[in-house]
Tab-separated table of C-alpha atoms in Angstrom:
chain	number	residue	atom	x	y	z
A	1	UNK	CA	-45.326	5.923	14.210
A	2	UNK	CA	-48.515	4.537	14.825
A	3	UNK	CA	-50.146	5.170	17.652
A	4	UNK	CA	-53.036	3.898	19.137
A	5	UNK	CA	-55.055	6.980	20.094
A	6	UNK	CA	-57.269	7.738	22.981
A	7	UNK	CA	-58.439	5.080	25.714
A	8	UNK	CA	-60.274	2.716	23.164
A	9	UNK	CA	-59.353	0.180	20.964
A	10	UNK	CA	-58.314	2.054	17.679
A	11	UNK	CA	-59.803	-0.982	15.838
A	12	UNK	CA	-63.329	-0.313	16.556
A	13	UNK	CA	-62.519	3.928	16.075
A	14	UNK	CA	-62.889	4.843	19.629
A	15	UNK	CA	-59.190	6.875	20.476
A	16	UNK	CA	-57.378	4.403	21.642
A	17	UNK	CA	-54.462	3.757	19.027
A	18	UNK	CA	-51.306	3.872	21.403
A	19	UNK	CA	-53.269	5.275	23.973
A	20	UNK	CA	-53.540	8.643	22.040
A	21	UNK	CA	-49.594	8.247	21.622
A	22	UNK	CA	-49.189	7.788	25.419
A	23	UNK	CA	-49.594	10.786	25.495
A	24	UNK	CA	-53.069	12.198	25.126
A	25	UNK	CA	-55.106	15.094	25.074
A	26	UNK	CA	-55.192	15.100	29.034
A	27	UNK	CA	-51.538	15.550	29.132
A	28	UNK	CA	-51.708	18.344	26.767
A	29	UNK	CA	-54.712	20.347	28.579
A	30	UNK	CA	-52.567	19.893	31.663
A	31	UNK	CA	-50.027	22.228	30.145
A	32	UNK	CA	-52.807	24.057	28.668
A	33	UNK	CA	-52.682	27.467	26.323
A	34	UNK	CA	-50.476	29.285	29.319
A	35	UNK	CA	-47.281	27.220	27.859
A	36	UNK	CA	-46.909	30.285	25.376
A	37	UNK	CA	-45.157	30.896	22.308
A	38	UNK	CA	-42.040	31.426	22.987
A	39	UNK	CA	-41.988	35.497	22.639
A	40	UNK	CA	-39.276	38.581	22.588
A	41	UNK	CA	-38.292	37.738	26.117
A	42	UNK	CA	-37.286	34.541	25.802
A	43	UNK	CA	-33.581	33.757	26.524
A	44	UNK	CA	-31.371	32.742	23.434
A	45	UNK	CA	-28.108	31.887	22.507
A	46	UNK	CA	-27.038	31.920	19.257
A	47	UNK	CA	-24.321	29.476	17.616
A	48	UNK	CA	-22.816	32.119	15.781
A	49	UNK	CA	-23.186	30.396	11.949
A	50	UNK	CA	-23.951	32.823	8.849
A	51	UNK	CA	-27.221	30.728	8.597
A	52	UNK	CA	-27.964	30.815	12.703
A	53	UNK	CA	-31.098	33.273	13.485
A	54	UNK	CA	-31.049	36.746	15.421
A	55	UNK	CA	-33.868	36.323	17.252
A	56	UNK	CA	-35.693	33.887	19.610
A	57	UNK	CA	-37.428	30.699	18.866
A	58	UNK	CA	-40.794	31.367	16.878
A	59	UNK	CA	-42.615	28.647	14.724
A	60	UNK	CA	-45.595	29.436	12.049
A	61	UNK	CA	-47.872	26.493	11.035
A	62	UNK	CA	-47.621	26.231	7.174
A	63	UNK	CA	-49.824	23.634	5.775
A	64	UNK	CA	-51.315	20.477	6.831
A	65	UNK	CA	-49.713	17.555	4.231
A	66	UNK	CA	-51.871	14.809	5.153
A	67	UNK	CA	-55.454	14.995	5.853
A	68	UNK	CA	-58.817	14.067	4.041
A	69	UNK	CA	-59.136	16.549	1.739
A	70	UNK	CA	-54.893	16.707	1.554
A	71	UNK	CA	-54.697	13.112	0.828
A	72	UNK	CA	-57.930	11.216	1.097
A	73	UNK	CA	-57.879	10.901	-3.076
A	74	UNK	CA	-54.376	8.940	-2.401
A	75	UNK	CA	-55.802	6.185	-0.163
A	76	UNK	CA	-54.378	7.693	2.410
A	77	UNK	CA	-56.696	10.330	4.467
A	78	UNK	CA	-55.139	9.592	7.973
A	79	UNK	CA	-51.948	9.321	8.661
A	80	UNK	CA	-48.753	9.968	10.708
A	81	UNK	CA	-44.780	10.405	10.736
A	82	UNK	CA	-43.880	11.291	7.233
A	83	UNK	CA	-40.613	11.490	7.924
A	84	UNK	CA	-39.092	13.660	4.623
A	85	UNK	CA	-36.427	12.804	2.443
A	86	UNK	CA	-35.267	14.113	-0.421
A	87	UNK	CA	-35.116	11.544	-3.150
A	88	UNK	CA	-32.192	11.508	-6.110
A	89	UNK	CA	-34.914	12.518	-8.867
A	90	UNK	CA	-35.378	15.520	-7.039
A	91	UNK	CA	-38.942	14.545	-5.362
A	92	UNK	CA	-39.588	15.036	-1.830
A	93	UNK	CA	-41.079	11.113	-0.295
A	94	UNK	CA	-42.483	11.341	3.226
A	95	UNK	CA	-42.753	8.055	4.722
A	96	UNK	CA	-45.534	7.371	7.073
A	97	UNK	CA	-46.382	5.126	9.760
A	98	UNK	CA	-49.664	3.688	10.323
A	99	UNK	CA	-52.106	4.556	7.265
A	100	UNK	CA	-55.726	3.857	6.975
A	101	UNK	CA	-58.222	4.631	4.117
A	102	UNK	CA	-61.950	4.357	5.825
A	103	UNK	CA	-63.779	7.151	7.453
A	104	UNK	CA	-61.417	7.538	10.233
A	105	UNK	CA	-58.382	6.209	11.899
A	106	UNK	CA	-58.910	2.424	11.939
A	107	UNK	CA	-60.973	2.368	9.787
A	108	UNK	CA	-60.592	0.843	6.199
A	109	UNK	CA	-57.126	-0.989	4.814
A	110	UNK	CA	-54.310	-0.722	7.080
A	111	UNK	CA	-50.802	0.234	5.720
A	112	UNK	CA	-47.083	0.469	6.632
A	113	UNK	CA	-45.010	1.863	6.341
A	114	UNK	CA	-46.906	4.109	3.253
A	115	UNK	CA	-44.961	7.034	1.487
A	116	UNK	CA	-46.402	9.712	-0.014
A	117	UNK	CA	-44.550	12.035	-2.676
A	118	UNK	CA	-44.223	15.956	-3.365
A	119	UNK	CA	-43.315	17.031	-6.844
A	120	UNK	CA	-41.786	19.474	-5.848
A	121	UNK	CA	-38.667	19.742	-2.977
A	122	UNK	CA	-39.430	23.891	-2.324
A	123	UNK	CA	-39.716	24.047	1.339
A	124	UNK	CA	-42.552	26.697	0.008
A	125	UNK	CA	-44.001	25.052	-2.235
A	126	UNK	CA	-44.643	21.397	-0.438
A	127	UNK	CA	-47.574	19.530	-1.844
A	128	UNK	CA	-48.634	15.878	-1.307
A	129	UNK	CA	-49.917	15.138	-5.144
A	130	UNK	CA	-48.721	11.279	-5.473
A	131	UNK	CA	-47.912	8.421	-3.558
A	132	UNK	CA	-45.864	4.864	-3.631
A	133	UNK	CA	-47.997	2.427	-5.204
A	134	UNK	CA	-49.805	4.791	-8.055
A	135	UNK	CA	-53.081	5.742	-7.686
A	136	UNK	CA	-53.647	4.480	-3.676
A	137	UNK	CA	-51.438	3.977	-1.212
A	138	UNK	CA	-49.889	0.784	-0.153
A	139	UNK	CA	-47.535	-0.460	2.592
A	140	UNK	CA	-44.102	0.151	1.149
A	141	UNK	CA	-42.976	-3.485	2.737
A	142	UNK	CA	-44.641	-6.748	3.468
A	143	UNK	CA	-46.201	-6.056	6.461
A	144	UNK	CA	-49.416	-8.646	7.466
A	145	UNK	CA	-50.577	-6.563	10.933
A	146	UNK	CA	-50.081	-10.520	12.364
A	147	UNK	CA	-53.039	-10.833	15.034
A	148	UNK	CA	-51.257	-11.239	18.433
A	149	UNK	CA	-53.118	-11.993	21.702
A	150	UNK	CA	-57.045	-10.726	21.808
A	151	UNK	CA	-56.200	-7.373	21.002
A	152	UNK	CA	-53.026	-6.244	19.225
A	153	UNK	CA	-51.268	-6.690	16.361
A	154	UNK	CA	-47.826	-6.172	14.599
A	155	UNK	CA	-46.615	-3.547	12.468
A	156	UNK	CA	-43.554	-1.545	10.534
A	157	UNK	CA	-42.958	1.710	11.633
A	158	UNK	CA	-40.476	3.793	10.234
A	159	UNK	CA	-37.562	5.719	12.563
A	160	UNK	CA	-35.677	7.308	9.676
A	161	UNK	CA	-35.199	7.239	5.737
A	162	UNK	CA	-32.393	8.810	4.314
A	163	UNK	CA	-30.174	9.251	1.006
A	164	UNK	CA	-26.211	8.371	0.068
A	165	UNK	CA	-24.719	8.177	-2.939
A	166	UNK	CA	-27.771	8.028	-4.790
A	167	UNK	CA	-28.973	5.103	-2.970
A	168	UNK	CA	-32.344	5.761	0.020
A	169	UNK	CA	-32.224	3.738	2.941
A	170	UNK	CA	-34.989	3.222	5.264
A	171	UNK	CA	-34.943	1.966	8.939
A	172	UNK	CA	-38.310	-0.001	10.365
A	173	UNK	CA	-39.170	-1.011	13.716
A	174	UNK	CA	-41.157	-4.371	13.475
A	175	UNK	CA	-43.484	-6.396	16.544
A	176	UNK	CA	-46.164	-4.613	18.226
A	177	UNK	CA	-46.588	-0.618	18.586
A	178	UNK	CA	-43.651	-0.160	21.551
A	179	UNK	CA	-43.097	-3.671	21.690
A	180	UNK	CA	-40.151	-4.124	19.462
A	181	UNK	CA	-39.060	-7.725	18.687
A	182	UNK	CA	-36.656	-6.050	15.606
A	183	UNK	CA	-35.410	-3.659	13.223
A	184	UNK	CA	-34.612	-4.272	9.870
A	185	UNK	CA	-33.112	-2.211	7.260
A	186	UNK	CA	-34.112	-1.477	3.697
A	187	UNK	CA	-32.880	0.345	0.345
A	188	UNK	CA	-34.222	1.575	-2.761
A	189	UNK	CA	-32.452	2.673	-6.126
A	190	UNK	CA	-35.481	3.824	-7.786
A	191	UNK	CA	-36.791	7.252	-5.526
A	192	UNK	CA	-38.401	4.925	-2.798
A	193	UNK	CA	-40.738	2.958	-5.598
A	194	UNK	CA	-39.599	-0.699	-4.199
A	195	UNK	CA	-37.469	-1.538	-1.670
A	196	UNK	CA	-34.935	-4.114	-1.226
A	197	UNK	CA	-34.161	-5.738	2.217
A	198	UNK	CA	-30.531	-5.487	3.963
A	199	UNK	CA	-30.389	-6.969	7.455
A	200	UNK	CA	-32.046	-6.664	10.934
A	201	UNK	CA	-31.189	-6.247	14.446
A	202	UNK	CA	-32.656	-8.136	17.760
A	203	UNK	CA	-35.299	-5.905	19.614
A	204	UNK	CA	-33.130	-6.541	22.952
A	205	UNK	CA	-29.993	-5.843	21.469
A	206	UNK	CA	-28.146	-3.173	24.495
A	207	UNK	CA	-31.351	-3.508	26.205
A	208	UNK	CA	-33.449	-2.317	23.455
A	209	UNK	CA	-31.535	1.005	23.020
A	210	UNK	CA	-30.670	0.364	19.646
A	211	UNK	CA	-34.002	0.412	18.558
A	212	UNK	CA	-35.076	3.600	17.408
A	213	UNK	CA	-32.442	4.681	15.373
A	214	UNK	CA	-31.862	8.105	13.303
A	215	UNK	CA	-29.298	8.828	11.052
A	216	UNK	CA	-26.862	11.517	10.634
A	217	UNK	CA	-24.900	11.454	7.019
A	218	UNK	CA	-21.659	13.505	7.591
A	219	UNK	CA	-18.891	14.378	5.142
A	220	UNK	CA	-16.117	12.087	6.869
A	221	UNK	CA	-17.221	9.072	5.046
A	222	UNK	CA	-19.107	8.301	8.184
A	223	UNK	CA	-23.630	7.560	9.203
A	224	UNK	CA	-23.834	8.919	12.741
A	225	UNK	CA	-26.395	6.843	14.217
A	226	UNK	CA	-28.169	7.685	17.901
A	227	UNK	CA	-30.545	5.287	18.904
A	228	UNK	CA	-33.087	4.435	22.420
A	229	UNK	CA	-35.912	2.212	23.133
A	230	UNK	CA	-38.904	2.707	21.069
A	231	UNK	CA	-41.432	2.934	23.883
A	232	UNK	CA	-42.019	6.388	25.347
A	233	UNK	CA	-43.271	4.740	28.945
A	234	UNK	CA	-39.638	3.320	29.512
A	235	UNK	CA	-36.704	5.188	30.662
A	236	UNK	CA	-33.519	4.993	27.954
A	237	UNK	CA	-30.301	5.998	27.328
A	238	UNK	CA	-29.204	7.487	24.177
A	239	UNK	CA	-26.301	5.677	22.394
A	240	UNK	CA	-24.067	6.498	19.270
A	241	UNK	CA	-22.548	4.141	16.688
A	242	UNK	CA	-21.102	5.309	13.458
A	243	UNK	CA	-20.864	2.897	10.123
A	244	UNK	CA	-18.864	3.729	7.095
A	245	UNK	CA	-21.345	4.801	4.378
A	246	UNK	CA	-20.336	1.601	2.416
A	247	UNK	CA	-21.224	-0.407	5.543
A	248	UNK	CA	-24.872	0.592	6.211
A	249	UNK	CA	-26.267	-2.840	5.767
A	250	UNK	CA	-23.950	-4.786	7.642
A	251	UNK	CA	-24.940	-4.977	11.685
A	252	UNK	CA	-20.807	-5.685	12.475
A	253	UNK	CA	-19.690	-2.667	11.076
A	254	UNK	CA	-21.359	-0.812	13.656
A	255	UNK	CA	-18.780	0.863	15.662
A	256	UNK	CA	-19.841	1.781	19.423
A	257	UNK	CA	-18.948	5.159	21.089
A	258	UNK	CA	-18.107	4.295	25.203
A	259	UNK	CA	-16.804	5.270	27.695
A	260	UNK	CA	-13.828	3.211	28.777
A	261	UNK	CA	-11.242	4.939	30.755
A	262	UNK	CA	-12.073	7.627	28.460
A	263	UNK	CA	-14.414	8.126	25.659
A	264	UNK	CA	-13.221	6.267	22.327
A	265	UNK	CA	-14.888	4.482	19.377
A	266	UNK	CA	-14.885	0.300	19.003
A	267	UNK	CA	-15.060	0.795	23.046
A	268	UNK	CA	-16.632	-2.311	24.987
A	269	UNK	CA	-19.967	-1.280	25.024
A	270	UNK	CA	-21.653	1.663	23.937
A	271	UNK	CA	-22.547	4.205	26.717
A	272	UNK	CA	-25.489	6.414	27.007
A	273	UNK	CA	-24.269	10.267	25.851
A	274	UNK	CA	-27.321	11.826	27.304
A	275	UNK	CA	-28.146	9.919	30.246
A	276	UNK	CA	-31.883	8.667	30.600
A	277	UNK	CA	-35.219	10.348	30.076
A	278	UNK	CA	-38.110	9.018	28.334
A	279	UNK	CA	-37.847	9.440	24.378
A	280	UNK	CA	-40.797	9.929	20.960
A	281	UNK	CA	-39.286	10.498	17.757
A	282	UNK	CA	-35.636	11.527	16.917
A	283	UNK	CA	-33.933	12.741	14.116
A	284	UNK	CA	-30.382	13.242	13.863
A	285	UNK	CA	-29.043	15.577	10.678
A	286	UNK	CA	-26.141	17.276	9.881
A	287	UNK	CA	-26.780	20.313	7.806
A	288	UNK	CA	-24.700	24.101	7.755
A	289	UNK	CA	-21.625	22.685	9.048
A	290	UNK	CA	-23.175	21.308	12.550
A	291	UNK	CA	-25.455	18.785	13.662
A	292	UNK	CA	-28.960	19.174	14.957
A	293	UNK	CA	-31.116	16.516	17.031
A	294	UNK	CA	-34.701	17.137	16.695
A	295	UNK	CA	-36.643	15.089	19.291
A	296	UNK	CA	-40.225	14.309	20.974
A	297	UNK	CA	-39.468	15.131	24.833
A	298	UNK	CA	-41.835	13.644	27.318
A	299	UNK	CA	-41.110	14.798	30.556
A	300	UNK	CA	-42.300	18.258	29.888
A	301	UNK	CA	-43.948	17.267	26.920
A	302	UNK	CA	-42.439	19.084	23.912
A	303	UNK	CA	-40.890	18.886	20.603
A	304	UNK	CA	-37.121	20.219	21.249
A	305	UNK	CA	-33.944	20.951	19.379
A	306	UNK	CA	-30.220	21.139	20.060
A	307	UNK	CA	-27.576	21.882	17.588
A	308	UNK	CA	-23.908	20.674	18.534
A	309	UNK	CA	-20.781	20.961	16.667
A	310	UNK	CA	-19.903	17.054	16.608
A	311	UNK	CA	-21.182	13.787	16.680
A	312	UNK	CA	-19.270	13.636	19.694
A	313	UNK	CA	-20.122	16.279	21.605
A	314	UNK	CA	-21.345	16.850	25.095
A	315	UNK	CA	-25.255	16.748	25.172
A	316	UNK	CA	-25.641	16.909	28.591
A	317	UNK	CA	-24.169	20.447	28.368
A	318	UNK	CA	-26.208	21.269	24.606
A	319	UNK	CA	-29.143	24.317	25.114
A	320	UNK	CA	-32.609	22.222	24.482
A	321	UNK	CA	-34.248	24.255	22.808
A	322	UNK	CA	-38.606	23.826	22.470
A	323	UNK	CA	-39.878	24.241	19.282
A	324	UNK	CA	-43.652	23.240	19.646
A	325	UNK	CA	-45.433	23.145	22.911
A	326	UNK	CA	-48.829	21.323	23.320
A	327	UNK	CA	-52.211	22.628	23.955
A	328	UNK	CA	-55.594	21.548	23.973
A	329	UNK	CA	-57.715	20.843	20.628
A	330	UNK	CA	-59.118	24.172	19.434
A	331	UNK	CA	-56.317	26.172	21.298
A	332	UNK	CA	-53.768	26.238	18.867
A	333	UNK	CA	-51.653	29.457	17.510
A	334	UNK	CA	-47.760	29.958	16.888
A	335	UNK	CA	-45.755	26.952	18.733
A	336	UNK	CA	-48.788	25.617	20.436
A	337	UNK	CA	-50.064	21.716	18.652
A	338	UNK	CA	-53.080	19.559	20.358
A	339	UNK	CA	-51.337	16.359	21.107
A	340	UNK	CA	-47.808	16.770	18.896
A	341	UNK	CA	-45.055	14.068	18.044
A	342	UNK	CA	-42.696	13.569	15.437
A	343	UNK	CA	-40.713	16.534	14.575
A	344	UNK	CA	-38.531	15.232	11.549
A	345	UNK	CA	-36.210	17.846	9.840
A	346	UNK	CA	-37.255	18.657	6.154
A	347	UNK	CA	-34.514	18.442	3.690
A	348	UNK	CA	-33.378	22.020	2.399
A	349	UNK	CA	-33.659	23.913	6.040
A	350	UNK	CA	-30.932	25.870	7.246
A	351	UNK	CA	-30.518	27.483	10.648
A	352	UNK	CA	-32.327	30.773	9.527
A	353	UNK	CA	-34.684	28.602	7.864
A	354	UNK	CA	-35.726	25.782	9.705
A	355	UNK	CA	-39.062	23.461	9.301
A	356	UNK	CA	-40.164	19.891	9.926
A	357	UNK	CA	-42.703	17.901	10.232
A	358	UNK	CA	-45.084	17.542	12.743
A	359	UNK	CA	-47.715	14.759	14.062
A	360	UNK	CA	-50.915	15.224	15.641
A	361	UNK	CA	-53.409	12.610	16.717
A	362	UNK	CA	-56.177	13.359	19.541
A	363	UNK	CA	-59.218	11.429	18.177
A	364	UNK	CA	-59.896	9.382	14.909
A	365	UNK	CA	-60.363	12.169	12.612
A	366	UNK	CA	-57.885	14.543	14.181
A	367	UNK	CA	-54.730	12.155	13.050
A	368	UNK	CA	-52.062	14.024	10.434
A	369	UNK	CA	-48.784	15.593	9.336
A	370	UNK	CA	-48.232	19.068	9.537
A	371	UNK	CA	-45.070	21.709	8.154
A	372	UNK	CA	-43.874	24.291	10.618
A	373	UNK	CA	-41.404	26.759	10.386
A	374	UNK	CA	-38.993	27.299	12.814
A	375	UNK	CA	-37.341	30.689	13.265
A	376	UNK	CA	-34.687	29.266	15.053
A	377	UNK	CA	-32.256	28.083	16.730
A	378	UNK	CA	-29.535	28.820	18.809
């Protein structure tokens, strides 16, 4: 996403970019170092899977993907999101949000969405050593960062990117940061190089709860899609559609899952399957059999899981599991991130094996994407 940091305008490189993510590093000293990794004593369930851990809830910081010296010879030294997909040549793309090329965040050219490209897929062997657009990074859409009012301005920020049948798709959220006027949705045949445009949705459509959407590709012939309001200071619901895979770009193929008399698809309206709490970043997956939700939680703040047999299932009675806990700058060991978001799942993790990708931004040259892995889940 991008964010606009700290309490100054990101513009002018004081933190203000989303208000260090409307989050900031206050909310993450509140919590402080005492938040813990999650150790031996923790309580865990286990789902039972050949691929499901034995043991609590641990992560391990692997690498940091983005970064000056990471990707500063790409055009791209700060940087966010990168959600990962796999593309068909066998390349791993992460798509960003909010890219700049100066000295720090705001600073320089201003991209988005920007992806940026790993040779190689090995969840141990990750490597940014290429991006979209050659040599330097570029926004992977038109996007002009339209001037609105004194102080803001629009941009594309990407909620998921995915792959079926050979063919990625990519889902932006266009207006200004957590002021969604719509979504529109993209594909490329060619590993992500150019992209070609499908349709868009209204930013008010359910009362902006199908804005942020994440995509779950299941075996049925069926995208899962949850989606909420893309503004973590407003209180959403969490709905469900599902779209035949043939279907993706067509906004009336969307079939709602309600509650109406009882719980059915095509049902009046779609209804919220996990009541309302303020939401970050989601991403929806099935993988091993299951499904997983990975998710930014703000209220504590945290960067959760759940794993669920169904699309369908009850996720108001799903474990929530925390995977990273903040901390404050300088503090950081095991699960514990200065100012974390995103959370995306990385293509090739199991249960046993888990990692994604993790955000931090808590001034204008502390703003990147991270791999963790997860030794997980119940």
């Amino acid at each position: 996403m991008t964010h606009s940091s700290g309490g100054n305008d990101a513009t002018t490189g004081g933190p203000s970019r989303r208000r260090l993510l409307r989050i900031g590093v206050g909310v993450a000293a509140g919590l402080g170092a005492g938040a813990g990794v999650l150790g031996s004593g923790a309580r865990a369930a286990f789902a039972g899977g050949p691929n499901d851990p034995a043991g609590p809830t641990i992560a391990t910081k692997l690498k940091n993907l983005s970064g000056p010296g990471e990707t500063g010879s790409l055009g791209a030294p700060w940087t966010d999101l990168g959600i990962p997909v796999r593309c068909p040549d066998g390349t791993m793309l992460f798509v960003c949000g909010d890219t700049f090329d100066g000295d720090r965040v705001g600073d320089g050219n201003w991209y988005a969405p920007v992806g940026l490209r790993s040779g190689s897929a090995d969840l141990d062997n990750l490597r940014i050593d290429g991006v979209v657009g050659g040599g330097h990074a570029r926004s992977l859409v038109d996007e002009p960062h339209t001037p609105v009012g004194d102080d803001k301005a629009t941009t594309a920020i990407p909620s998921d990117v995915f792959v079926v049948d050979g063919v990625m798709y990519m889902h932006l959220m266009r207006g200004v940061i957590f002021d969604t006027h719509h979504t529109d949705f993209w594909r490329s045949t060619d590993n992500g190089e150019t992209w070609e445009y499908l349709c868009q949705w209204p930013g008010d459509l359910y009362g902006g709860q199908f804005q942020q959407k994440t995509y779950a590709v299941a075996d049925d012939g069926y995208c899962y899609v949850l989606s909420t309001v893309f503004n973590r200071d407003v209180e959403s619901g969490m709905l469900l559609h599902r779209v035949r895979k043939e279907s993706l770009g067509n906004p009336d193929a969307y079939e709602p899952w309600g509650y109406d008399g009882g719980w059915r698809w095509n049902a009046p309206a779609p209804t919220t399957v996990f009541g309302t709490r303020r939401w970050g970043e989601m991403c929806f997956r099935a993988m091993d059999g299951k499904y997983v939700l990975t998710w930014l939680n703000m209220n504590p703040l945290s960067i959760r899981a759940m794993v669920f047999p169904l699309p369908t299932s009850d996720l108001t009675t799903t474990l929530e599991q925390a995977m990273i806990l903040p901390c404050d700058p300088g503090q950081e060991i095991g699960n514990l991130v200065a100012a974390p978001y995103g959370g995306f799942v990385i293509p090739g993790s199991t249960f046993g094996n888990f990692h994604i990708v993790v955000s931090q931004w808590y001034d204008p040259t502390n703003y990147r994407i991270m791999q963790y892995r997860i030794n997980m889940l119940s």
